[in-house]
């Protein structure tokens, strides 16, 4: 009895302390596991700021530098996460567990997290992925139109829903951080990342960036549970580089932005201002340079403007080994310059040991101050606390069934419909569901091309890469029981020819010609030569040069990169819905006009920014 009385007295004492929210002494009061001491920084009665202060105050330099380090899953083992106190892991584009199922993702995430939680201070990792149009690394996930198609919708409520669903499908498999939305303002369609942008005019980033962040993080920037931490990228000016100034072996990607600061602010900052307004947790620095200075070393724009003037209080993450591209310095000097420029976390996928070693040297040499380290770690820990990672470090697998669900795919189908832009229609649309339809073209039956880059693999690829509905399947479903898809052009009442690009990502998509594929040109010649009405649908990440061909077409629809729900295109072609999309970029008459943007003096495109026709459905 005495022993029981002793324990209940002790329990009462602890309970009073806990309720009183008094500061816990870190003494070993009892051995019994039931009464394990909760570390000061986990006291639920403290504010996040107080928890961060307490945690920071007991961290060693090694633990702090570990938090600033992000490794890629293929280049680190879970026990090394423990050994080096690593703060973050990422999956690069297409970097999936072998079986690439939701369960395998959750098991992978939890294995890394288990080892992080074995560290002295039990600071959880934050795991980042590029879910730039759905959880696009995961087979079977809902894949939405890429951002350029969302730009054509000009629909923030829809974009928020896209972000919301993306967050649900990502968090159901473990990862808690999405390297999105990309708020680039694509000023030159020759850039391989044009499709990652909402479009060429900052009014689109103003309209949609905050909505996407809200969808990902939650209306109050909760960032926890079914929400994830968002990342506005790539700061700043990634879409404004000069053709021919590309870096890393590319023609324009990662190049130099030469406009004056007033223009840089007017065109390329608005998306970040909106994201910050929405409480975005992270911002990723861009590979490009501004007036010859690499952004990864740009202290004025990162520290003075982004953190100071704009008041960004989340953390800044570098891009993939982005510090390596600060030319002209040793690796040690690149680390010093980029940390002192204001970057807080370093995406050093395969070079994380080298980074840790050099940053430790830099602090010990006094080249990087403890104050700068503490600022970076404070920002990182604050986001982790906000994201609920300390309280719930492991995957909540209860929502795995939502992944690729009919409900989610219906939203993606709506997004496809609203992204379509009608640019020509000479009384041939809407199509009649009782007609005989010839369907052809390189992208008529290709899920991989519909999705484009950043899908299952980094570059994406043509073919049957994931579950979804092709344009052809959508047309077949729309006319089932009434009309017929015919293989013989001569039997057809109308031809639908789906042309466009093969998938690509980043600088590999830099392209100075923007031509149609020869196979599509040849088919179009054959079809128009047969005297049949021709509806051309383009599936590509940007406008292609069509001036020499469009006169022979009866109708022309731009579908961008619609993702898995290709039936959204048939929904509109047959008039179940009207077109509402409008061009988010100018359509050049010829590549010699590029870059061409709304507001240019000699602005004379084939189709102007904002163009979009409707069908007469009366
Ligand atoms: C890439 C991209 C960036 C992406 C990161 C991680 O190089 O520039 O958008 O988030 O690496 O995959």
Coordinates of C-alpha atoms and ligand atoms in Angstrom, one line a residue:
X1 CA 0.0 0.0 0.0
X2 CA 2.8 2.4 0.9
X3 CA 4.4 1.9 -2.5
X4 CA 1.1 2.6 -4.2
X5 CA 0.6 5.7 -2.0
X6 CA 4.1 6.8 -3.0
X7 CA 3.4 6.6 -6.7
X8 CA 0.0 8.3 -6.6
X9 CA 1.6 11.1 -4.6
X10 CA 4.4 11.4 -7.1
X11 CA 1.8 11.2 -10.0
X12 CA -0.1 14.1 -8.3
X13 CA 3.1 16.1 -8.0
X14 CA 3.9 15.6 -11.7
X15 CA 0.4 16.3 -12.8
X16 CA 0.4 19.6 -10.9
X17 CA 3.7 20.5 -12.5
X18 CA 2.4 19.5 -15.9
X19 CA -0.9 21.5 -15.5
X20 CA 0.9 24.4 -14.0
X21 CA 3.1 24.4 -17.1
X22 CA 6.1 25.0 -14.9
X23 CA 9.5 24.4 -16.5
X24 CA 10.5 20.8 -16.1
X25 CA 13.7 20.1 -14.3
X26 CA 15.6 17.6 -16.4
X27 CA 16.4 15.5 -13.3
X28 CA 15.8 11.7 -13.3
X29 CA 12.8 11.7 -11.0
X30 CA 11.7 8.2 -11.6
X31 CA 12.9 5.2 -13.6
X32 CA 9.4 3.9 -14.5
X33 CA 8.7 4.3 -18.2
X34 CA 5.2 5.5 -17.5
X35 CA 6.5 8.7 -16.0
X36 CA 9.1 9.4 -18.7
X37 CA 10.1 13.1 -18.4
X38 CA 8.8 15.2 -21.3
X39 CA 11.7 17.4 -22.5
X40 CA 11.2 21.1 -21.9
X41 CA 10.7 21.9 -25.6
X42 CA 7.8 19.5 -25.8
X43 CA 5.8 21.1 -23.1
X44 CA 2.4 21.7 -24.7
X45 CA 1.8 24.8 -22.7
X46 CA 4.7 26.6 -24.3
X47 CA 4.4 28.6 -27.5
X48 CA 6.2 27.4 -30.6
X49 CA 8.7 30.3 -30.1
X50 CA 9.4 29.2 -26.5
X51 CA 9.8 25.6 -27.6
X52 CA 12.2 26.5 -30.3
X53 CA 14.2 28.7 -27.9
X54 CA 14.4 25.9 -25.4
X55 CA 15.4 23.3 -28.0
X56 CA 18.0 25.6 -29.6
X57 CA 19.5 26.3 -26.2
X58 CA 20.5 22.7 -25.7
X59 CA 21.6 21.9 -29.3
X60 CA 25.3 21.3 -30.1
X61 CA 26.8 22.9 -33.3
X62 CA 26.8 19.4 -34.9
X63 CA 23.1 19.0 -34.2
X64 CA 22.4 22.5 -35.6
X65 CA 24.4 21.8 -38.8
X66 CA 22.6 18.5 -39.2
X67 CA 19.2 20.4 -39.2
X68 CA 20.5 22.6 -42.0
X69 CA 21.4 19.5 -44.1
X70 CA 19.0 17.8 -46.6
X71 CA 20.1 14.5 -48.2
X72 CA 18.5 12.5 -51.0
X73 CA 17.1 9.1 -50.0
X74 CA 19.3 7.2 -52.4
X75 CA 22.5 8.7 -50.9
X76 CA 21.9 8.1 -47.2
X77 CA 20.9 5.3 -44.9
X78 CA 18.5 5.6 -42.0
X79 CA 21.3 5.0 -39.5
X80 CA 23.3 7.8 -41.0
X81 CA 20.3 10.1 -40.4
X82 CA 20.8 9.2 -36.8
X83 CA 24.6 9.4 -36.8
X84 CA 24.7 12.8 -38.5
X85 CA 21.5 14.2 -37.0
X86 CA 20.2 15.0 -40.5
X87 CA 17.2 17.4 -40.5
X88 CA 15.7 16.6 -43.9
X89 CA 15.4 13.9 -46.6
X90 CA 14.1 14.4 -50.1
X91 CA 13.0 12.3 -53.0
X92 CA 14.3 13.8 -56.2
X93 CA 12.1 13.6 -59.3
X94 CA 11.2 9.9 -59.8
X95 CA 13.1 8.8 -56.7
X96 CA 10.6 6.3 -55.3
X97 CA 10.8 3.1 -53.2
X98 CA 11.3 0.1 -55.4
X99 CA 7.7 -1.0 -55.4
X100 CA 6.3 2.6 -55.6
X101 CA 3.1 1.9 -53.7
X102 CA 1.6 4.1 -51.0
X103 CA 2.5 1.5 -48.4
X104 CA 6.1 1.3 -49.6
X105 CA 6.4 5.1 -49.4
X106 CA 5.0 5.2 -45.9
X107 CA 7.4 2.4 -44.8
X108 CA 10.3 4.3 -46.3
X109 CA 9.3 7.5 -44.7
X110 CA 8.8 5.9 -41.3
X111 CA 12.1 4.0 -41.4
X112 CA 14.0 7.3 -41.9
X113 CA 11.9 8.9 -39.2
X114 CA 12.4 6.1 -36.7
X115 CA 16.2 6.7 -36.8
X116 CA 15.8 10.5 -36.5
X117 CA 13.7 9.9 -33.4
X118 CA 16.5 7.9 -31.9
X119 CA 18.8 11.0 -31.8
X120 CA 19.5 12.6 -28.4
X121 CA 16.9 15.4 -28.9
X122 CA 14.5 13.4 -31.0
X123 CA 14.1 16.1 -33.7
X124 CA 12.0 14.6 -36.5
X125 CA 13.1 14.9 -40.2
X126 CA 11.0 16.8 -42.7
X127 CA 10.7 14.9 -46.0
X128 CA 10.3 16.8 -49.3
X129 CA 9.0 15.8 -52.7
X130 CA 8.2 17.5 -56.0
X131 CA 4.4 17.0 -56.1
X132 CA 4.1 19.7 -58.7
X133 CA 0.9 18.4 -60.3
X134 CA -0.4 15.8 -57.8
X135 CA 1.8 13.3 -56.0
X136 CA 3.3 12.7 -59.4
X137 CA 6.1 10.4 -58.3
X138 CA 3.6 7.8 -57.1
X139 CA 2.0 5.4 -59.6
X140 CA -1.8 5.6 -59.4
X141 CA -1.9 9.1 -57.8
X142 CA -4.2 11.7 -59.3
X143 CA -2.2 13.8 -61.8
X144 CA -3.5 17.3 -62.4
X145 CA -2.8 19.7 -65.3
X146 CA 0.6 21.3 -65.0
X147 CA 0.6 24.9 -63.8
X148 CA 0.4 26.5 -67.2
X149 CA -3.0 24.7 -67.7
X150 CA -4.1 26.0 -64.2
X151 CA -3.1 29.4 -65.4
X152 CA -5.5 29.1 -68.3
X153 CA -8.3 28.4 -65.8
X154 CA -7.8 31.6 -63.9
X155 CA -9.7 29.9 -61.1
X156 CA -8.2 30.2 -57.6
X157 CA -11.0 28.1 -56.0
X158 CA -10.1 25.3 -58.3
X159 CA -6.4 25.7 -57.8
X160 CA -6.9 25.6 -54.0
X161 CA -8.8 22.3 -54.4
X162 CA -5.9 21.0 -56.5
X163 CA -3.5 21.9 -53.8
X164 CA -5.7 20.4 -51.1
X165 CA -6.0 17.0 -52.9
X166 CA -2.3 17.0 -53.7
X167 CA -1.5 17.5 -50.0
X168 CA -3.9 14.7 -49.0
X169 CA -2.3 12.2 -51.4
X170 CA 1.3 13.2 -50.4
X171 CA 0.7 13.2 -46.7
X172 CA -1.1 9.9 -46.8
X173 CA 2.2 8.3 -47.9
X174 CA 4.5 10.1 -45.4
X175 CA 6.2 13.1 -46.9
X176 CA 5.3 16.4 -45.2
X177 CA 6.8 19.0 -47.6
X178 CA 6.0 19.8 -51.2
X179 CA 8.5 21.6 -53.4
X180 CA 5.6 23.6 -54.9
X181 CA 4.0 25.7 -56.1
X182 CA 6.4 27.0 -58.8
X183 CA 5.6 30.7 -59.1
X184 CA 7.9 31.3 -62.0
X185 CA 6.7 33.9 -64.5
X186 CA 7.7 32.3 -67.8
X187 CA 8.7 35.1 -70.2
X188 CA 10.2 33.0 -73.0
X189 CA 8.5 29.8 -74.1
X190 CA 11.8 28.4 -75.3
X191 CA 12.4 27.6 -71.5
X192 CA 11.9 24.0 -70.6
X193 CA 10.1 24.9 -67.4
X194 CA 7.5 27.1 -69.1
X195 CA 4.8 24.6 -68.2
X196 CA 5.7 24.8 -64.5
X197 CA 4.6 28.5 -64.6
X198 CA 1.1 29.8 -64.3
X199 CA 2.0 32.1 -67.2
X200 CA 3.8 35.2 -68.5
X201 CA 1.9 37.9 -66.6
X202 CA 2.3 38.4 -62.8
X203 CA -1.4 38.9 -62.5
X204 CA -1.6 35.0 -62.8
X205 CA 0.8 34.4 -59.9
X206 CA -1.0 37.1 -57.9
X207 CA -4.3 35.3 -58.6
X208 CA -3.2 31.7 -58.1
X209 CA 0.0 31.4 -56.0
X210 CA -1.7 32.0 -52.7
X211 CA -4.6 29.7 -53.5
X212 CA -2.2 26.9 -54.2
X213 CA -0.3 27.5 -51.0
X214 CA -3.6 27.6 -49.1
X215 CA -4.6 24.3 -50.6
X216 CA -1.4 22.7 -49.6
X217 CA -0.9 24.1 -46.1
X218 CA -4.5 24.7 -45.1
X219 CA -6.6 27.9 -44.7
X220 CA -4.6 28.9 -41.5
X221 CA -1.3 27.5 -42.7
X222 CA -1.8 24.6 -40.5
X223 CA 0.7 22.5 -42.4
X224 CA 0.0 19.4 -40.3
X225 CA -2.2 16.3 -40.6
X226 CA -3.6 16.1 -44.2
X227 CA -1.8 19.3 -45.1
X228 CA 1.9 19.7 -46.0
X229 CA 4.4 22.5 -45.9
X230 CA 4.5 24.3 -49.2
X231 CA 7.5 25.8 -51.0
X232 CA 7.3 28.8 -53.4
X233 CA 10.0 28.4 -56.0
X234 CA 12.4 29.3 -57.6
X235 CA 13.4 32.6 -56.0
X236 CA 13.8 34.8 -57.9
X237 CA 13.5 35.4 -61.7
X238 CA 13.8 31.8 -62.9
X239 CA 11.4 32.4 -65.8
X240 CA 13.1 35.6 -66.9
X241 CA 16.5 34.5 -68.1
X242 CA 18.0 35.4 -71.4
X243 CA 18.1 32.9 -74.3
X244 CA 21.7 31.7 -74.7
X245 CA 22.7 32.5 -71.1
X246 CA 21.7 29.1 -69.7
X247 CA 24.0 27.3 -67.2
X248 CA 24.6 23.7 -66.3
X249 CA 24.8 22.8 -70.0
X250 CA 21.3 24.3 -70.8
X251 CA 20.4 27.0 -73.4
X252 CA 18.2 29.2 -71.2
X253 CA 17.5 27.3 -68.0
X254 CA 19.5 28.5 -65.0
X255 CA 20.6 31.5 -67.1
X256 CA 21.0 35.2 -66.3
X257 CA 18.2 37.7 -65.6
X258 CA 19.3 41.1 -66.8
X259 CA 16.2 43.4 -66.3
X260 CA 16.5 46.3 -63.8
X261 CA 15.4 45.8 -60.2
X262 CA 12.2 47.7 -60.7
X263 CA 11.2 45.3 -63.5
X264 CA 12.4 42.3 -61.5
X265 CA 10.1 43.3 -58.6
X266 CA 7.1 44.1 -60.8
X267 CA 7.2 40.8 -62.8
X268 CA 8.9 38.2 -60.6
X269 CA 8.1 39.1 -57.0
X270 CA 4.3 39.1 -56.9
X271 CA 4.0 35.3 -56.5
X272 CA 6.3 35.3 -53.5
X273 CA 4.4 38.2 -51.9
X274 CA 1.2 36.3 -52.2
X275 CA 2.8 33.1 -50.9
X276 CA 4.2 34.9 -47.9
X277 CA 0.8 36.5 -47.3
X278 CA -0.5 33.0 -47.1
X279 CA 2.2 31.9 -44.6
X280 CA 4.2 29.7 -47.0
X281 CA 6.6 27.6 -44.9
X282 CA 9.5 27.5 -47.3
X283 CA 11.0 29.2 -50.3
X284 CA 13.5 27.6 -52.7
X285 CA 16.3 29.6 -54.2
X286 CA 16.7 29.5 -58.0
X287 CA 19.7 28.3 -60.0
X288 CA 19.6 31.4 -62.2
X289 CA 21.7 34.5 -61.7
X290 CA 20.5 38.1 -61.4
X291 CA 22.7 40.5 -63.3
X292 CA 25.5 38.0 -63.2
X293 CA 25.3 37.0 -59.5
X294 CA 24.1 33.5 -58.8
X295 CA 20.9 33.6 -56.7
X296 CA 22.4 31.0 -54.3
X297 CA 25.0 33.7 -53.3
X298 CA 22.6 36.7 -53.5
X299 CA 22.5 38.1 -49.9
X300 CA 20.7 41.3 -50.9
X301 CA 17.7 39.5 -52.5
X302 CA 17.6 36.7 -50.0
X303 CA 18.3 38.3 -46.7
X304 CA 17.6 42.0 -47.2
X305 CA 14.6 41.7 -49.6
X306 CA 13.0 38.3 -49.0
X307 CA 13.6 38.0 -45.2
X308 CA 13.9 41.7 -44.3
X309 CA 11.7 43.8 -46.6
X310 CA 9.0 41.1 -47.4
X311 CA 9.2 39.6 -43.9
X312 CA 9.4 36.0 -44.9
X313 CA 9.7 34.0 -41.6
X314 CA 9.9 30.5 -42.9
X315 CA 13.1 28.9 -44.1
X316 CA 14.9 29.2 -47.4
X317 CA 16.1 26.0 -49.0
X318 CA 18.7 25.7 -51.8
X319 CA 18.1 23.9 -55.0
X320 CA 19.7 20.6 -55.9
X321 CA 23.4 21.1 -55.3
X322 CA 22.7 24.7 -56.2
X323 CA 25.7 26.0 -54.2
X324 CA 28.0 24.1 -56.5
X325 CA 27.0 26.4 -59.4
X326 CA 28.4 29.5 -57.6
X327 CA 31.4 29.6 -59.9
X328 CA 34.9 30.8 -59.1
X329 CA 35.2 29.6 -55.5
X330 CA 36.3 26.5 -53.6
X331 CA 33.5 24.4 -52.1
X332 CA 34.3 25.8 -48.7
X333 CA 33.9 29.3 -50.0
X334 CA 30.6 28.4 -51.8
X335 CA 29.3 27.0 -48.5
X336 CA 30.3 30.2 -46.7
X337 CA 28.8 32.5 -49.4
X338 CA 25.5 30.6 -49.6
X339 CA 25.0 30.3 -45.8
X340 CA 25.9 34.0 -45.3
X341 CA 23.6 35.0 -48.2
X342 CA 20.7 33.7 -46.1
X343 CA 20.0 30.1 -47.2
X344 CA 18.9 28.1 -44.2
X345 CA 18.6 24.5 -45.4
X346 CA 20.9 22.9 -48.1
X347 CA 19.7 20.4 -50.6
X348 CA 23.0 18.6 -50.9
X349 CA 21.6 15.2 -52.1
X350 CA 24.8 13.3 -52.5
X351 CA 27.3 15.7 -51.0
X352 CA 25.8 16.1 -47.5
X353 CA 28.9 14.8 -45.7
X354 CA 31.1 17.3 -47.5
X355 CA 28.6 20.1 -46.7
X356 CA 28.5 19.2 -43.0
X357 CA 32.3 19.1 -42.8
X358 CA 32.8 22.4 -44.5
X359 CA 30.1 24.3 -42.6
X360 CA 31.6 23.1 -39.3
X361 CA 35.0 24.3 -40.4
X362 CA 33.4 27.6 -41.5
X363 CA 31.8 28.2 -38.1
X364 CA 35.0 27.2 -36.2
X365 CA 37.0 29.6 -38.5
X366 CA 34.6 32.4 -37.8
X367 CA 33.6 32.7 -41.5
X368 CA 30.0 31.8 -40.6
X369 CA 28.6 33.2 -37.3
X370 CA 26.8 31.2 -34.7
X371 CA 24.1 33.8 -35.0
X372 CA 23.5 32.9 -38.7
X373 CA 23.4 29.2 -37.8
X374 CA 20.9 29.9 -35.0
X375 CA 18.7 32.0 -37.3
X376 CA 18.7 29.2 -39.9
X377 CA 18.0 26.4 -37.3
X378 CA 15.3 28.6 -35.5
X379 CA 13.5 28.9 -38.9
X380 CA 13.7 25.2 -39.6
X381 CA 12.5 24.1 -36.1
X382 CA 9.7 26.6 -36.2
X383 CA 8.3 25.1 -39.5
X384 CA 8.7 21.6 -38.0
X385 CA 6.8 22.5 -34.9
X386 CA 4.1 24.2 -37.0
X387 CA 3.9 21.1 -39.2
X388 CA 3.2 19.0 -36.1
X389 CA 6.2 16.8 -36.7
X390 CA 7.3 16.6 -33.1
X391 CA 3.8 15.5 -32.0
X392 CA 3.1 13.1 -34.9
X393 CA 6.4 12.2 -36.6
X394 CA 5.1 9.1 -38.4
X395 CA 2.8 8.5 -41.3
X396 CA -0.9 8.6 -40.7
X397 CA -1.9 5.8 -43.2
X398 CA -5.6 6.2 -42.6
X399 CA -6.1 8.2 -45.9
X400 CA -4.2 5.9 -48.3
X401 CA -7.5 4.9 -49.8
X402 CA -8.0 8.5 -51.0
X403 CA -5.1 8.3 -53.4
X404 CA -6.3 8.3 -57.0
X405 CA -9.9 8.1 -55.8
X406 CA -12.8 8.8 -58.1
X407 CA -13.6 11.9 -56.1
X408 CA -10.1 13.3 -56.6
X409 CA -10.0 12.4 -60.3
X410 CA -13.3 14.2 -60.8
X411 CA -11.6 17.4 -59.6
X412 CA -8.7 16.8 -62.0
X413 CA -11.2 16.2 -64.8
X414 CA -12.8 19.6 -64.0
X415 CA -9.4 21.2 -64.0
X416 CA -8.7 19.7 -67.5
X417 CA -12.0 21.1 -68.8
X418 CA -11.3 24.6 -67.5
X419 CA -7.8 24.6 -68.7
X420 CA -8.7 24.1 -72.4
X421 CA -8.4 27.1 -74.7
X422 CA -10.4 27.3 -77.9
X423 CA -8.4 29.3 -80.5
X424 CA -10.3 28.5 -83.7
X425 CA -13.7 27.0 -84.5
X426 CA -15.3 27.2 -87.9
X427 CA -18.7 25.6 -87.0
X428 CA -17.3 22.2 -86.2
X429 CA -17.4 22.2 -82.4
X430 CA -19.2 20.9 -80.5
X431 CA -18.9 17.5 -82.1
X432 CA -22.0 15.4 -82.6
X433 CA -22.0 12.3 -80.4
X434 CA -23.7 10.3 -83.2
X435 CA -21.0 10.9 -85.7
X436 CA -18.1 8.7 -87.0
X437 CA -14.9 10.1 -85.7
X438 CA -11.3 9.4 -86.8
X439 CA -8.9 10.0 -84.0
X440 CA -5.1 10.2 -84.6
X441 CA -1.9 12.0 -83.7
X442 CA 1.1 11.3 -81.6
X443 CA -0.6 12.3 -78.3
X444 CA -4.1 10.8 -78.9
X445 CA -3.5 7.7 -76.8
X446 CA -0.6 8.5 -74.5
X447 CA -0.9 9.0 -70.8
X448 CA 2.8 9.8 -70.4
X449 CA 2.6 12.6 -72.9
X450 CA -0.6 13.9 -71.3
X451 CA 1.2 14.2 -68.0
X452 CA 4.6 15.5 -69.3
X453 CA 7.7 15.9 -67.1
X454 CA 7.8 15.3 -63.4
X455 CA 5.6 12.2 -63.7
X456 CA 6.7 8.9 -62.2
X457 CA 10.2 9.8 -63.4
X458 CA 12.0 13.2 -63.3
X459 CA 11.8 13.7 -67.1
X460 CA 8.5 11.8 -67.5
X461 CA 8.1 9.6 -70.6
X462 CA 5.6 8.7 -73.3
X463 CA 3.5 5.6 -72.9
X464 CA 1.4 3.8 -70.4
X465 CA 3.2 5.2 -67.3
X466 CA 0.3 5.3 -64.8
X467 CA -3.4 4.9 -64.4
X468 CA -5.6 7.4 -66.3
X469 CA -7.7 8.1 -69.3
X470 CA -6.3 9.0 -72.7
X471 CA -7.9 11.5 -75.1
X472 CA -9.0 8.6 -77.3
X473 CA -10.5 6.7 -74.4
X474 CA -12.4 9.8 -73.4
X475 CA -13.8 10.2 -76.9
X476 CA -14.8 6.6 -77.0
X477 CA -16.6 6.8 -73.7
X478 CA -18.4 10.1 -74.7
X479 CA -19.9 8.5 -77.8
X480 CA -20.4 5.0 -76.5
X481 CA -23.7 3.5 -77.8
X482 CA -24.2 6.4 -80.2
X483 CA -21.3 7.3 -82.5
X484 CA -18.2 5.4 -83.4
X485 CA -14.5 5.9 -83.6
X486 CA -13.4 4.7 -87.0
X487 CA -9.9 3.8 -88.2
X488 CA -10.7 4.5 -91.8
X489 CA -10.5 8.3 -92.5
X490 CA -12.8 7.9 -95.5
X491 CA -15.6 6.6 -93.3
X492 CA -15.2 9.5 -90.8
X493 CA -17.5 12.5 -90.5
X494 CA -14.8 14.4 -88.7
X495 CA -11.1 13.9 -87.7
X496 CA -9.7 14.7 -84.3
X497 CA -5.9 15.0 -84.4
X498 CA -4.0 15.2 -81.1
X499 CA -0.5 16.7 -81.7
X500 CA 2.2 18.0 -79.3
X501 CA 5.4 17.4 -77.4
X502 CA 7.0 14.4 -75.8
X503 CA 7.7 14.8 -72.0
X504 CA 10.7 16.7 -70.7
X505 CA 11.8 18.5 -67.5
X506 CA 14.0 21.5 -66.7
X507 CA 16.7 22.5 -69.1
X508 CA 16.4 19.4 -71.1
X509 CA 13.2 21.0 -72.5
X510 CA 15.0 24.2 -73.6
X511 CA 14.1 24.4 -77.3
X512 CA 14.8 27.1 -79.8
X513 CA 12.5 25.8 -82.6
X514 CA 9.2 24.8 -81.0
X515 CA 8.2 22.8 -84.0
X516 CA 5.4 20.2 -84.4
X517 CA 6.6 16.6 -84.8
X518 CA 7.1 15.5 -88.4
X519 CA 4.8 12.6 -87.8
X520 CA 2.0 15.0 -86.8
X521 CA 2.7 17.3 -89.7
X522 CA 2.5 14.3 -92.2
X523 CA -0.8 13.0 -90.7
X524 CA -2.3 16.5 -90.8
X525 CA -1.4 16.9 -94.4
X526 CA -3.1 13.5 -95.2
X527 CA -6.2 14.3 -93.2
X528 CA -6.7 17.9 -94.5
X529 CA -6.0 16.5 -98.0
X530 CA -8.9 14.1 -97.6
X531 CA -11.3 17.0 -97.3
X532 CA -12.6 16.0 -93.9
X533 CA -13.3 18.6 -91.1
X534 CA -10.3 18.6 -88.8
X535 CA -10.2 19.4 -85.1
X536 CA -6.6 19.7 -83.8
X537 CA -5.9 19.3 -80.1
X538 CA -2.4 20.2 -78.9
X539 CA -1.0 18.5 -75.8
X540 CA 2.3 20.3 -75.0
X541 CA 3.9 22.3 -72.2
X542 CA 3.8 25.5 -74.3
X543 CA 2.7 27.0 -77.7
X544 CA 4.3 25.4 -80.7
X545 CA 4.7 27.2 -84.1
X546 CA 1.6 26.4 -86.2
X547 CA 1.3 29.5 -88.4
X548 CA 2.0 27.5 -91.6
X549 CA -0.7 24.9 -90.8
X550 CA -3.6 26.4 -88.9
X551 CA -5.4 27.8 -91.9
X552 CA -6.2 24.1 -93.0
X553 CA -7.7 23.3 -89.6
X554 CA -11.4 23.8 -88.9
X555 CA -10.9 24.0 -85.1
X556 CA -7.9 24.3 -82.8
X557 CA -7.8 23.6 -79.0
X558 CA -4.8 24.0 -76.7
X559 CA -4.9 21.4 -73.9
X560 CA -1.5 22.0 -72.3
X561 CA -0.4 19.0 -70.2
X562 CA -3.7 17.8 -68.8
X563 CA -2.5 14.9 -66.7
X564 CA -4.3 11.6 -66.1
X565 CA -7.9 12.7 -66.7
X566 CA -8.0 13.0 -70.5
X567 CA -11.7 12.5 -70.6
X568 CA -12.0 16.2 -69.6
X569 CA -11.1 17.0 -73.2
X570 CA -14.0 15.0 -74.6
X571 CA -16.4 16.6 -72.1
X572 CA -15.8 19.9 -73.8
X573 CA -15.3 18.7 -77.4
X574 CA -18.9 17.3 -77.4
X575 CA -20.4 20.3 -75.7
X576 CA -21.2 18.9 -72.3
X577 CA -19.3 21.9 -71.1
X578 CA -18.2 25.1 -72.9
X579 CA -14.7 26.4 -73.2
X580 CA -13.7 28.8 -70.4
X581 CA -9.9 28.8 -70.6
X582 CA -7.8 31.8 -71.8
X583 CA -4.2 31.9 -72.9
X584 CA -1.8 32.3 -70.0
X585 CA 1.0 33.1 -72.5
X586 CA 1.2 34.8 -75.9
X587 CA 1.2 32.5 -78.9
X588 CA 4.1 33.5 -81.2
X589 CA 3.7 33.7 -84.9
X590 CA 7.3 32.6 -85.3
X591 CA 10.2 31.8 -82.9
X592 CA 12.0 34.9 -84.1
X593 CA 9.5 36.9 -82.1
X594 CA 10.6 35.3 -78.8
X595 CA 10.5 36.4 -76.1
X596 CA 7.1 37.9 -76.8
X597 CA 4.9 39.1 -73.9
X598 CA 1.7 41.1 -73.4
X599 CA 2.6 44.7 -73.1
X600 CA 5.6 44.6 -75.5
X601 CA 5.9 47.6 -77.8
X602 CA 5.8 45.6 -81.1
X603 CA 3.4 43.0 -79.7
X604 CA 2.1 41.0 -82.7
X605 CA 1.6 37.3 -81.8
X606 CA -0.5 34.7 -83.6
X607 CA -2.8 34.7 -80.6
X608 CA -2.7 37.3 -77.8
X609 CA -2.3 36.6 -74.1
X610 CA -5.8 36.1 -72.7
X611 CA -7.4 34.9 -75.9
X612 CA -10.1 32.2 -75.5
X613 CA -13.2 31.5 -77.7
X614 CA -16.5 29.8 -76.7
X615 CA -18.7 27.5 -78.6
X616 CA -22.3 28.4 -79.5
X617 CA -24.2 25.8 -77.4
X618 CA -27.6 27.3 -77.9
Ligands
LIG1 C1 15.4 20.3 -59.2 C2 14.5 21.5 -59.4 C3 13.6 21.8 -58.3 C4 13.3 20.6 -57.5 C5 14.5 20.0 -56.9 C6 14.3 18.7 -56.1 O1 16.7 20.5 -59.8 O2 15.1 22.7 -59.9 O3 12.4 22.5 -58.8 O4 12.4 20.9 -56.4 O5 15.5 19.8 -57.9 O6 13.8 17.7 -57.0

